[in-house]
CSV table of N, CA and C in Angstrom, one decimal:
chain,number,residue,atom,x,y,z
A,1,MET,N,0.6,-0.9,0.2
A,1,MET,CA,-0.1,0.0,0.4
A,1,MET,C,1.2,0.6,-0.1
A,2,ARG,N,1.4,1.4,0.5
A,2,ARG,CA,2.8,2.4,1.1
A,2,ARG,C,3.6,2.5,-0.4
A,3,ILE,N,4.0,1.8,-0.9
A,3,ILE,CA,4.1,1.3,-2.4
A,3,ILE,C,3.4,2.3,-3.8
A,4,GLN,N,1.9,1.8,-3.7
A,4,GLN,CA,1.1,2.8,-4.3
A,4,GLN,C,0.5,4.3,-4.2
A,5,TYR,N,0.7,4.1,-3.0
A,5,TYR,CA,0.6,6.0,-2.6
A,5,TYR,C,1.5,6.3,-3.3
A,6,LEU,N,2.4,6.6,-2.7
A,6,LEU,CA,4.9,7.0,-2.8
A,6,LEU,C,4.7,6.8,-4.4
A,7,LEU,N,4.0,6.1,-5.8
A,7,LEU,CA,3.7,6.4,-6.8
A,7,LEU,C,2.7,7.2,-7.0
A,8,CYS,N,1.5,7.4,-6.0
A,8,CYS,CA,0.3,8.9,-6.8
A,8,CYS,C,0.7,9.9,-5.7
A,9,VAL,N,1.2,9.7,-5.6
A,9,VAL,CA,2.0,11.1,-5.2
A,9,VAL,C,2.8,11.5,-6.2
A,10,SER,N,3.9,10.9,-7.3
A,10,SER,CA,4.9,11.4,-6.9
A,10,SER,C,3.9,11.6,-8.8
A,11,LEU,N,3.0,10.9,-8.9
A,11,LEU,CA,2.7,10.9,-11.5
A,11,LEU,C,2.1,12.3,-10.7
A,12,LEU,N,0.9,13.1,-9.2
A,12,LEU,CA,0.5,14.7,-8.6
A,12,LEU,C,2.3,15.2,-9.0
A,13,LEU,N,3.3,15.1,-8.3
A,13,LEU,CA,3.7,16.0,-8.9
A,13,LEU,C,4.6,16.6,-10.4
A,14,CYS,N,4.7,14.8,-11.2
A,14,CYS,CA,4.9,15.4,-12.5
A,14,CYS,C,3.9,15.8,-12.9
A,15,GLY,N,2.4,15.4,-12.9
A,15,GLY,CA,1.7,15.6,-13.3
A,15,GLY,C,1.9,17.8,-12.9
A,16,CYS,N,1.8,18.4,-11.8
A,16,CYS,CA,1.5,19.4,-11.7
A,16,CYS,C,3.0,21.0,-12.2
A,17,THR,N,4.0,19.5,-12.6
A,17,THR,CA,5.2,20.7,-13.0
A,17,THR,C,4.5,20.5,-13.9
A,18,LYS,N,4.6,19.5,-14.9
A,18,LYS,CA,4.1,18.9,-16.6
A,18,LYS,C,3.2,20.4,-16.7
A,19,LEU,N,2.4,21.4,-16.0
A,19,LEU,CA,1.3,21.7,-16.1
A,19,LEU,C,2.0,23.3,-15.7
A,20,SER,N,3.0,23.5,-14.7
A,20,SER,CA,3.1,24.6,-15.2
A,20,SER,C,4.2,25.5,-16.0
A,21,ASP,N,5.1,24.1,-17.4
A,21,ASP,CA,5.4,24.2,-18.0
A,21,ASP,C,4.9,24.7,-19.1
A,22,ILE,N,3.8,23.8,-19.4
A,22,ILE,CA,2.5,24.8,-20.5
A,22,ILE,C,2.0,25.8,-20.6
A,23,THR,N,2.1,26.5,-19.4
A,23,THR,CA,1.7,28.0,-18.9
A,23,THR,C,2.6,28.6,-19.3
A,24,ASP,N,3.7,28.7,-18.7
A,24,ASP,CA,5.4,28.9,-19.1
A,24,ASP,C,5.3,29.4,-20.5
A,25,GLN,N,4.9,28.7,-20.6
A,25,GLN,CA,5.1,28.4,-22.8
A,25,GLN,C,3.9,29.7,-23.1
A,26,LYS,N,2.8,29.2,-22.6
A,26,LYS,CA,1.2,30.1,-23.7
A,26,LYS,C,1.9,31.7,-23.1
A,27,THR,N,2.8,31.6,-22.3
A,27,THR,CA,2.7,33.3,-21.6
A,27,THR,C,3.6,33.5,-22.4
A,28,LYS,N,4.2,32.9,-22.3
A,28,LYS,CA,6.4,33.4,-23.6
A,28,LYS,C,5.0,33.6,-25.1
A,29,SER,N,4.7,32.8,-25.7
A,29,SER,CA,3.9,33.2,-26.8
A,29,SER,C,3.5,34.2,-26.9
A,30,ALA,N,3.1,34.9,-25.9
A,30,ALA,CA,1.6,36.0,-25.8
A,30,ALA,C,3.1,36.9,-25.9
A,31,ASN,N,4.1,37.2,-25.2
A,31,ASN,CA,4.8,37.7,-25.2
A,31,ASN,C,5.9,37.9,-26.6
A,32,LYS,N,5.6,37.6,-27.6
A,32,LYS,CA,6.5,37.4,-28.7
A,32,LYS,C,6.3,39.3,-29.5
A,33,ALA,N,7.7,39.8,-30.0
A,33,ALA,CA,7.4,40.6,-31.0
A,33,ALA,C,6.4,41.0,-31.8
A,34,PRO,N,5.4,41.9,-32.0
A,34,PRO,CA,4.6,41.5,-33.0
A,34,PRO,C,4.9,42.3,-34.3
A,35,VAL,N,4.3,41.2,-35.6
A,35,VAL,CA,4.5,40.7,-36.7
A,35,VAL,C,4.5,42.0,-37.3
A,36,THR,N,5.1,42.0,-37.9
A,36,THR,CA,5.9,43.6,-38.6
A,36,THR,C,5.0,43.5,-40.0
A,37,THR,N,5.0,44.6,-40.5
A,37,THR,CA,3.8,44.8,-42.5
A,37,THR,C,4.4,44.6,-43.1
A,38,LYS,N,4.7,45.0,-44.7
A,38,LYS,CA,6.1,45.0,-45.3
A,38,LYS,C,5.4,46.1,-46.3
A,39,LYS,N,6.2,47.2,-46.6
A,39,LYS,CA,5.9,48.5,-47.1
A,39,LYS,C,5.6,48.5,-48.4
A,40,VAL,N,4.8,48.5,-48.9
A,40,VAL,CA,4.1,48.1,-49.9
A,40,VAL,C,5.0,49.4,-50.6
A,41,ASN,N,5.7,49.6,-52.1
A,41,ASN,CA,6.5,50.8,-53.2
A,41,ASN,C,4.5,51.0,-53.8
A,42,LYS,N,4.0,52.1,-53.2
A,42,LYS,CA,2.7,53.5,-54.3
A,42,LYS,C,3.2,54.1,-54.8
A,43,THR,N,2.0,54.1,-56.3
A,43,THR,CA,2.3,54.1,-56.8
A,43,THR,C,2.8,56.5,-56.5
A,44,THR,N,3.2,57.2,-57.3
A,44,THR,CA,3.6,58.1,-57.5
A,44,THR,C,2.9,58.3,-58.4
A,45,VAL,N,2.5,59.8,-58.7
A,45,VAL,CA,1.1,60.0,-59.9
A,45,VAL,C,2.3,61.7,-59.7
A,46,ILE,N,2.6,61.7,-60.6
A,46,ILE,CA,3.0,63.9,-60.9
A,46,ILE,C,2.8,64.0,-62.3
A,47,ASP,N,2.2,65.6,-62.0
A,47,ASP,CA,2.5,66.3,-63.5
A,47,ASP,C,3.6,66.9,-63.9
A,48,CYS,N,3.2,67.2,-65.1
A,48,CYS,CA,4.6,68.3,-64.9
A,48,CYS,C,3.9,69.5,-66.0
A,49,LYS,N,3.7,71.0,-66.1
A,49,LYS,CA,3.0,72.3,-67.2
A,49,LYS,C,4.3,73.2,-67.5
A,50,ASN,N,3.9,73.3,-69.1
A,50,ASN,CA,4.6,74.2,-69.1
A,50,ASN,C,4.2,76.0,-69.8
A,51,ASP,N,4.6,76.7,-70.0
A,51,ASP,CA,4.1,77.5,-70.3
A,51,ASP,C,2.2,76.8,-71.6
A,52,SER,N,3.0,77.1,-72.6
A,52,SER,CA,2.6,76.7,-73.8
A,52,SER,C,2.2,75.2,-73.4
A,53,SER,N,1.4,75.2,-72.9
A,53,SER,CA,0.0,73.6,-72.7
A,53,SER,C,0.3,72.7,-72.8
A,54,GLN,N,1.6,72.5,-72.6
A,54,GLN,CA,1.7,71.2,-72.8
A,54,GLN,C,1.9,70.4,-71.6
A,55,GLN,N,2.4,69.1,-70.9
A,55,GLN,CA,1.4,68.9,-69.7
A,55,GLN,C,2.2,66.8,-70.0
A,56,VAL,N,2.8,67.3,-69.0
A,56,VAL,CA,3.3,65.1,-68.8
A,56,VAL,C,3.4,65.0,-67.6
A,57,THR,N,2.4,63.1,-67.7
A,57,THR,CA,2.4,63.5,-66.2
A,57,THR,C,2.6,62.0,-65.6
A,58,PHE,N,3.3,61.8,-65.0
A,58,PHE,CA,4.1,60.0,-64.6
A,58,PHE,C,3.5,59.7,-63.3
A,59,GLU,N,4.1,58.0,-63.7
A,59,GLU,CA,3.1,57.7,-62.3
A,59,GLU,C,4.7,56.6,-62.3
A,60,ALA,N,4.5,56.4,-61.0
A,60,ALA,CA,6.3,55.5,-60.7
A,60,ALA,C,5.9,55.1,-59.7
A,61,LYS,N,6.5,53.9,-59.2
A,61,LYS,CA,6.8,53.3,-57.8
A,61,LYS,C,8.7,52.9,-58.0
A,62,GLY,N,8.7,54.1,-56.5
A,62,GLY,CA,10.1,54.6,-56.6
A,62,GLY,C,10.5,55.8,-57.6
A,63,ASP,N,11.3,54.9,-57.8
A,63,ASP,CA,11.9,56.1,-59.0
A,63,ASP,C,11.6,55.4,-60.4
A,64,LYS,N,11.2,53.9,-60.2
A,64,LYS,CA,11.0,53.7,-61.6
A,64,LYS,C,9.8,53.6,-62.2
A,65,ILE,N,10.0,54.3,-63.3
A,65,ILE,CA,8.6,54.9,-64.2
A,65,ILE,C,8.1,53.5,-64.8
A,66,GLN,N,7.2,53.4,-64.6
A,66,GLN,CA,5.5,52.8,-64.9
A,66,GLN,C,5.4,52.7,-66.2
A,67,LYS,N,4.5,54.2,-66.2
A,67,LYS,CA,3.5,55.1,-67.4
A,67,LYS,C,3.7,56.7,-67.7
A,68,MET,N,4.2,57.6,-68.8
A,68,MET,CA,3.8,58.7,-69.4
A,68,MET,C,3.3,58.7,-69.7
A,69,THR,N,2.4,59.5,-70.1
A,69,THR,CA,1.8,60.6,-70.2
A,69,THR,C,2.2,61.9,-71.4
A,70,GLN,N,2.3,62.1,-72.4
A,70,GLN,CA,2.2,63.4,-72.8
A,70,GLN,C,1.2,63.9,-73.4
A,71,VAL,N,1.1,65.4,-74.1
A,71,VAL,CA,-0.6,65.8,-74.1
A,71,VAL,C,0.4,67.0,-74.2
A,72,PHE,N,0.3,67.6,-76.0
A,72,PHE,CA,1.0,68.5,-76.7
A,72,PHE,C,-0.2,69.3,-77.4
A,73,VAL,N,-0.3,69.7,-77.9
A,73,VAL,CA,-0.6,70.8,-79.2
A,73,VAL,C,0.2,71.8,-80.7
A,74,MET,N,-0.7,71.1,-82.0
A,74,MET,CA,0.3,71.6,-82.1
A,74,MET,C,-0.4,72.6,-84.0
A,75,ASP,N,-0.3,73.1,-84.2
A,75,ASP,CA,-0.5,74.2,-85.9
A,75,ASP,C,-1.5,73.0,-86.0
A,76,PHE,N,-2.3,73.5,-87.2
A,76,PHE,CA,-2.8,72.7,-88.1
A,76,PHE,C,-1.3,73.1,-89.7
A,77,SER,N,-1.2,74.0,-89.0
A,77,SER,CA,0.1,74.8,-90.4
A,77,SER,C,1.3,74.4,-90.6
A,78,ASP,N,1.8,73.4,-89.5
A,78,ASP,CA,3.0,72.2,-88.7
A,78,ASP,C,3.1,71.5,-89.2
A,79,LEU,N,1.2,71.1,-89.5
A,79,LEU,CA,1.5,69.1,-90.2
A,79,LEU,C,1.5,69.9,-91.4
A,80,GLY,N,1.1,70.3,-92.1
A,80,GLY,CA,0.4,70.9,-93.7
A,80,GLY,C,-0.8,70.4,-94.0
A,81,ILE,N,-2.0,71.2,-93.3
A,81,ILE,CA,-3.4,70.9,-93.7
A,81,ILE,C,-4.2,72.1,-93.6
A,82,THR,N,-4.1,72.0,-94.8
A,82,THR,CA,-4.8,73.3,-95.6
A,82,THR,C,-6.3,73.6,-95.8
A,83,ASP,N,-7.0,74.9,-95.1
A,83,ASP,CA,-7.9,75.0,-95.6
A,83,ASP,C,-8.9,74.7,-96.1
A,84,ASP,N,-8.6,73.9,-97.3
A,84,ASP,CA,-10.2,72.7,-98.2
A,84,ASP,C,-9.5,72.1,-97.6
A,85,MET,N,-9.4,71.1,-96.7
A,85,MET,CA,-9.5,69.9,-96.1
A,85,MET,C,-11.2,69.8,-94.9
A,86,ASN,N,-11.6,69.4,-95.1
A,86,ASN,CA,-12.3,68.8,-94.3
A,86,ASN,C,-11.9,68.3,-93.4
A,87,SER,N,-12.8,67.9,-92.1
A,87,SER,CA,-12.5,67.4,-91.0
A,87,SER,C,-12.2,65.9,-90.9
A,88,GLU,N,-12.5,65.4,-91.5
A,88,GLU,CA,-12.9,64.0,-92.4
A,88,GLU,C,-11.3,63.5,-92.3
A,89,GLN,N,-11.2,64.0,-93.6
A,89,GLN,CA,-9.3,64.3,-94.1
A,89,GLN,C,-8.5,65.0,-93.3
A,90,ILE,N,-8.8,65.6,-92.9
A,90,ILE,CA,-8.1,66.1,-91.3
A,90,ILE,C,-7.0,65.5,-90.6
A,91,GLN,N,-9.2,64.8,-89.3
A,91,GLN,CA,-8.7,63.8,-88.9
A,91,GLN,C,-7.7,62.6,-89.7
A,92,SER,N,-8.2,61.5,-91.0
A,92,SER,CA,-7.7,60.8,-91.6
A,92,SER,C,-6.1,61.5,-91.4
A,93,LYS,N,-5.6,62.9,-92.4
A,93,LYS,CA,-4.6,62.3,-92.0
A,93,LYS,C,-2.9,62.5,-91.5
A,94,ILE,N,-4.2,63.0,-90.0
A,94,ILE,CA,-3.0,63.2,-89.0
A,94,ILE,C,-3.8,61.6,-88.1
A,95,ASN,N,-4.1,60.6,-88.5
A,95,ASN,CA,-3.8,59.9,-88.0
A,95,ASN,C,-2.8,58.3,-88.2
A,96,SER,N,-3.3,59.0,-89.7
A,96,SER,CA,-1.9,58.1,-89.9
A,96,SER,C,-0.2,57.8,-89.8
A,97,SER,N,-0.6,59.1,-90.0
A,97,SER,CA,1.0,60.1,-89.8
A,97,SER,C,1.4,59.5,-88.1
A,98,LEU,N,0.7,59.3,-87.7
A,98,LEU,CA,0.9,59.3,-85.8
A,98,LEU,C,1.3,56.8,-86.3
A,99,ASP,N,0.0,57.2,-86.6
A,99,ASP,CA,-0.4,55.1,-86.8
A,99,ASP,C,1.1,55.3,-86.9
A,100,GLU,N,2.0,55.6,-88.0
A,100,GLU,CA,2.5,54.4,-88.4
A,100,GLU,C,4.2,55.0,-88.3
A,101,LYS,N,3.8,56.2,-87.6
A,101,LYS,CA,5.4,56.2,-86.3
A,101,LYS,C,5.6,55.9,-85.1
A,102,TYR,N,4.2,56.0,-84.4
A,102,TYR,CA,4.1,55.7,-83.1
A,102,TYR,C,3.3,54.6,-82.9
A,103,ASN,N,1.6,53.7,-83.5
A,103,ASN,CA,1.4,52.5,-83.3
A,103,ASN,C,1.4,51.2,-83.1
A,104,SER,N,2.4,52.0,-84.4
A,104,SER,CA,3.8,50.6,-83.9
A,104,SER,C,4.7,49.9,-82.6
A,105,ILE,N,4.7,51.0,-81.8
A,105,ILE,CA,5.8,50.5,-81.1
A,105,ILE,C,4.9,49.6,-80.0
A,106,GLU,N,5.3,48.8,-79.2
A,106,GLU,CA,4.7,48.1,-78.5
A,106,GLU,C,4.9,48.6,-77.5
A,107,GLY,N,4.0,49.2,-75.9
A,107,GLY,CA,3.4,49.9,-75.1
A,107,GLY,C,3.4,51.3,-75.7
A,108,VAL,N,3.9,51.6,-76.7
A,108,VAL,CA,3.1,53.3,-77.5
A,108,VAL,C,1.8,53.8,-77.6
A,109,HIS,N,0.9,54.5,-77.3
A,109,HIS,CA,-0.4,54.6,-78.2
A,109,HIS,C,-0.4,55.8,-77.8
A,110,VAL,N,-1.5,56.7,-78.5
A,110,VAL,CA,-1.2,58.3,-79.2
A,110,VAL,C,-2.8,58.1,-80.3
A,111,SER,N,-2.9,59.1,-79.8
A,111,SER,CA,-4.3,60.0,-80.0
A,111,SER,C,-4.5,60.6,-80.5
A,112,THR,N,-5.6,61.5,-81.3
A,112,THR,CA,-4.9,63.1,-81.4
A,112,THR,C,-6.5,63.4,-80.9
A,113,GLN,N,-7.3,64.3,-81.2
A,113,GLN,CA,-8.3,65.1,-81.2
A,113,GLN,C,-8.5,66.7,-81.8
A,114,LEU,N,-9.2,66.8,-82.5
A,114,LEU,CA,-8.9,68.4,-83.3
A,114,LEU,C,-9.8,69.2,-82.5
A,115,LYS,N,-9.4,70.3,-82.3
A,115,LYS,CA,-9.7,71.5,-81.3
A,115,LYS,C,-9.3,73.2,-82.0
A,116,GLU,N,-10.3,73.5,-83.5
A,116,GLU,CA,-10.2,75.1,-83.8
A,116,GLU,C,-9.4,74.4,-84.5
A,117,GLU,N,-8.0,75.3,-84.9
A,117,GLU,CA,-7.3,75.2,-85.7
A,117,GLU,C,-6.1,74.4,-85.4
A,118,GLN,N,-5.9,73.5,-84.8
A,118,GLN,CA,-4.9,73.5,-83.6
A,118,GLN,C,-5.8,71.4,-82.8
A,119,VAL,N,-4.3,70.1,-83.0
A,119,VAL,CA,-4.5,69.6,-83.0
A,119,VAL,C,-4.2,69.1,-81.8
A,120,GLU,N,-5.0,68.7,-80.2
A,120,GLU,CA,-4.0,68.0,-79.7
A,120,GLU,C,-3.6,66.2,-79.6
A,121,VAL,N,-2.7,66.4,-78.9
A,121,VAL,CA,-2.3,65.1,-79.9
A,121,VAL,C,-1.7,64.5,-77.4
A,122,THR,N,-2.0,63.3,-77.5
A,122,THR,CA,-1.6,63.1,-76.1
A,122,THR,C,-1.2,61.0,-76.3
A,123,VAL,N,0.4,61.2,-76.3
A,123,VAL,CA,0.9,60.2,-76.1
A,123,VAL,C,0.8,59.4,-75.0
A,124,GLU,N,0.9,57.5,-75.3
A,124,GLU,CA,0.9,57.2,-73.6
A,124,GLU,C,1.9,55.7,-74.1
A,125,MET,N,3.0,56.0,-72.8
A,125,MET,CA,4.0,55.0,-73.0
A,125,MET,C,4.4,54.3,-72.2
A,126,ASN,N,4.5,53.4,-71.8
A,126,ASN,CA,3.7,52.0,-70.5
A,126,ASN,C,5.1,51.3,-70.9
A,127,PHE,N,5.6,51.9,-69.2
A,127,PHE,CA,6.8,51.2,-69.6
A,127,PHE,C,7.6,50.2,-68.9
A,128,LYS,N,6.4,49.8,-69.1
A,128,LYS,CA,6.2,47.5,-68.1
A,128,LYS,C,6.5,47.7,-69.7
A,129,THR,N,5.6,47.6,-71.3
A,129,THR,CA,5.3,46.6,-72.1
A,129,THR,C,6.1,47.3,-73.1
A,130,ALA,N,6.8,48.4,-73.0
A,130,ALA,CA,7.6,49.2,-73.4
A,130,ALA,C,9.7,48.9,-73.4
A,131,ASP,N,10.7,49.0,-75.2
A,131,ASP,CA,11.4,47.8,-75.5
A,131,ASP,C,11.9,49.7,-75.0
A,132,ILE,N,12.8,50.3,-73.8
A,132,ILE,CA,13.5,51.2,-74.4
A,132,ILE,C,13.7,51.8,-75.2
A,133,ASP,N,15.3,50.5,-75.9
A,133,ASP,CA,15.9,50.8,-76.4
A,133,ASP,C,14.2,52.0,-77.8
A,134,THR,N,13.6,50.9,-77.9
A,134,THR,CA,13.1,51.3,-78.9
A,134,THR,C,12.8,53.0,-79.1
A,135,LEU,N,11.9,53.0,-77.6
A,135,LEU,CA,11.6,54.5,-76.6
A,135,LEU,C,12.8,55.4,-77.6
A,136,ILE,N,14.2,55.0,-77.7
A,136,ILE,CA,14.6,55.9,-77.9
A,136,ILE,C,15.4,56.4,-79.3
A,137,GLU,N,15.7,55.0,-80.0
A,137,GLU,CA,15.2,55.5,-81.4
A,137,GLU,C,14.7,55.8,-81.7
A,138,ASN,N,13.8,55.7,-81.7
A,138,ASN,CA,12.1,56.7,-82.0
A,138,ASN,C,11.9,58.1,-81.6
A,139,GLY,N,13.0,58.4,-80.4
A,139,GLY,CA,12.8,60.3,-80.8
A,139,GLY,C,11.3,59.4,-79.1
A,140,LEU,N,10.9,59.2,-79.2
A,140,LEU,CA,10.3,59.2,-77.7
A,140,LEU,C,10.9,59.3,-76.3
A,141,LEU,N,11.9,59.2,-76.3
A,141,LEU,CA,12.9,58.8,-74.8
A,141,LEU,C,14.7,59.8,-74.7
A,142,ASP,N,14.3,59.7,-74.3
A,142,ASP,CA,16.1,60.5,-74.2
A,142,ASP,C,17.2,59.9,-73.8
A,143,LYS,N,18.2,59.0,-74.1
A,143,LYS,CA,19.0,58.7,-73.5
A,143,LYS,C,19.2,59.0,-72.1
A,144,GLY,N,19.8,60.0,-71.3
A,144,GLY,CA,19.5,60.2,-70.4
A,144,GLY,C,19.2,59.8,-68.5
A,145,GLU,N,17.6,59.3,-68.8
A,145,GLU,CA,17.0,59.7,-68.4
A,145,GLU,C,16.2,57.8,-68.4
A,146,ALA,N,17.2,56.8,-69.4
A,146,ALA,CA,17.3,55.8,-68.6
A,146,ALA,C,18.4,55.8,-68.4
A,147,GLN,N,18.0,54.2,-67.0
A,147,GLN,CA,18.9,53.7,-66.4
A,147,GLN,C,19.4,52.5,-66.3
A,148,SER,N,20.2,51.2,-66.7
A,148,SER,CA,19.9,49.5,-67.8
A,148,SER,C,18.8,49.3,-67.8
A,149,ASP,N,18.0,48.8,-67.0
A,149,ASP,CA,16.3,48.5,-67.6
A,149,ASP,C,15.5,49.2,-66.7
A,150,TYR,N,14.9,50.5,-66.2
A,150,TYR,CA,14.0,51.2,-66.3
A,150,TYR,C,14.1,52.6,-66.4
A,151,VAL,N,13.4,53.4,-66.5
A,151,VAL,CA,13.6,54.5,-66.8
A,151,VAL,C,13.1,55.6,-65.5
A,152,SER,N,14.3,56.2,-66.2
A,152,SER,CA,14.6,57.1,-63.4
A,152,SER,C,13.7,58.4,-63.6
A,153,LEU,N,12.4,58.6,-63.1
A,153,LEU,CA,11.9,59.8,-62.4
A,153,LEU,C,12.4,60.6,-62.2
A,154,LYS,N,13.7,60.8,-61.3
A,154,LYS,CA,14.4,61.8,-60.8
A,154,LYS,C,15.3,62.5,-61.7
A,155,LYS,N,15.2,61.7,-63.0
A,155,LYS,CA,16.4,62.1,-64.7
A,155,LYS,C,15.3,62.6,-64.9
A,156,THR,N,14.7,61.7,-65.5
A,156,THR,CA,13.7,62.9,-66.2
A,156,THR,C,12.9,64.0,-66.1
A,157,GLN,N,11.7,63.7,-64.6
A,157,GLN,CA,11.6,65.4,-63.6
A,157,GLN,C,12.8,66.3,-63.5
A,158,ASN,N,13.7,66.3,-63.9
A,158,ASN,CA,14.9,66.9,-64.2
A,158,ASN,C,15.0,67.8,-65.4
A,159,VAL,N,15.0,66.8,-66.5
A,159,VAL,CA,15.2,67.3,-68.0
A,159,VAL,C,14.0,68.0,-68.1
A,160,TYR,N,12.7,67.8,-67.9
A,160,TYR,CA,11.5,68.7,-68.1
A,160,TYR,C,11.7,70.6,-67.3
A,161,LYS,N,11.9,69.4,-65.6
A,161,LYS,CA,12.6,70.6,-64.9
A,161,LYS,C,12.8,72.1,-65.3
A,162,THR,N,14.1,71.2,-66.0
A,162,THR,CA,15.3,72.6,-66.8
A,162,THR,C,14.7,73.0,-68.5
A,163,GLU,N,13.6,71.9,-68.6
A,163,GLU,CA,12.8,72.8,-69.8
A,163,GLU,C,11.6,73.6,-69.7
A,164,GLY,N,11.9,73.9,-68.0
A,164,GLY,CA,11.1,75.9,-67.8
A,164,GLY,C,9.7,75.1,-68.0
A,165,PHE,N,9.2,73.2,-66.6
A,165,PHE,CA,7.6,72.4,-66.8
A,165,PHE,C,8.4,72.3,-65.4
A,166,ALA,N,6.5,73.0,-64.3
A,166,ALA,CA,6.5,72.8,-62.8
A,166,ALA,C,6.0,72.0,-62.7
A,167,CYS,N,6.5,71.4,-62.0
A,167,CYS,CA,5.9,69.8,-61.8
A,167,CYS,C,5.7,69.4,-59.9
A,168,MET,N,4.4,69.1,-60.3
A,168,MET,CA,3.8,68.7,-58.4
A,168,MET,C,3.1,67.3,-58.6
A,169,THR,N,3.0,66.7,-57.7
A,169,THR,CA,3.3,64.9,-57.1
A,169,THR,C,1.2,65.7,-56.5
A,170,GLN,N,0.9,64.8,-57.2
A,170,GLN,CA,-0.7,64.8,-57.2
A,170,GLN,C,-1.3,63.6,-55.0
């Protein structure tokens, strides 16, 4: 009987120590450092305008420009459009010349809109899909703006500022 009593007491003591180990583990796990979240690169939108109603909009993540949209106006006389042409002929002439030059380039889209004696031209460049070397070859991008594999927001913005553009973050 005495052996059974000692056995019961020893089992109870072992059980109590194991229970305290479990509660210690719970309090240790509750005191762990908080989980940190990774900062996601937000898209920054910057508008640059100059006195002659030209506008450039950049969408960038960090220093990498993702998309650039240029809007500028050209006079009919600059495009060789005469007074005897109707609006359909004018639009057709403009679209054909721009389509040949720019819309064949991957990642580039050009659209136009007639406004009185002028044509408003919008050029969109998606740098995720466009080839930087092809853009440079076609005169859409300056060599100084491009890094090895992306277009630098800082360099491009500095070029536009030296050309008289005022830039603001939206």
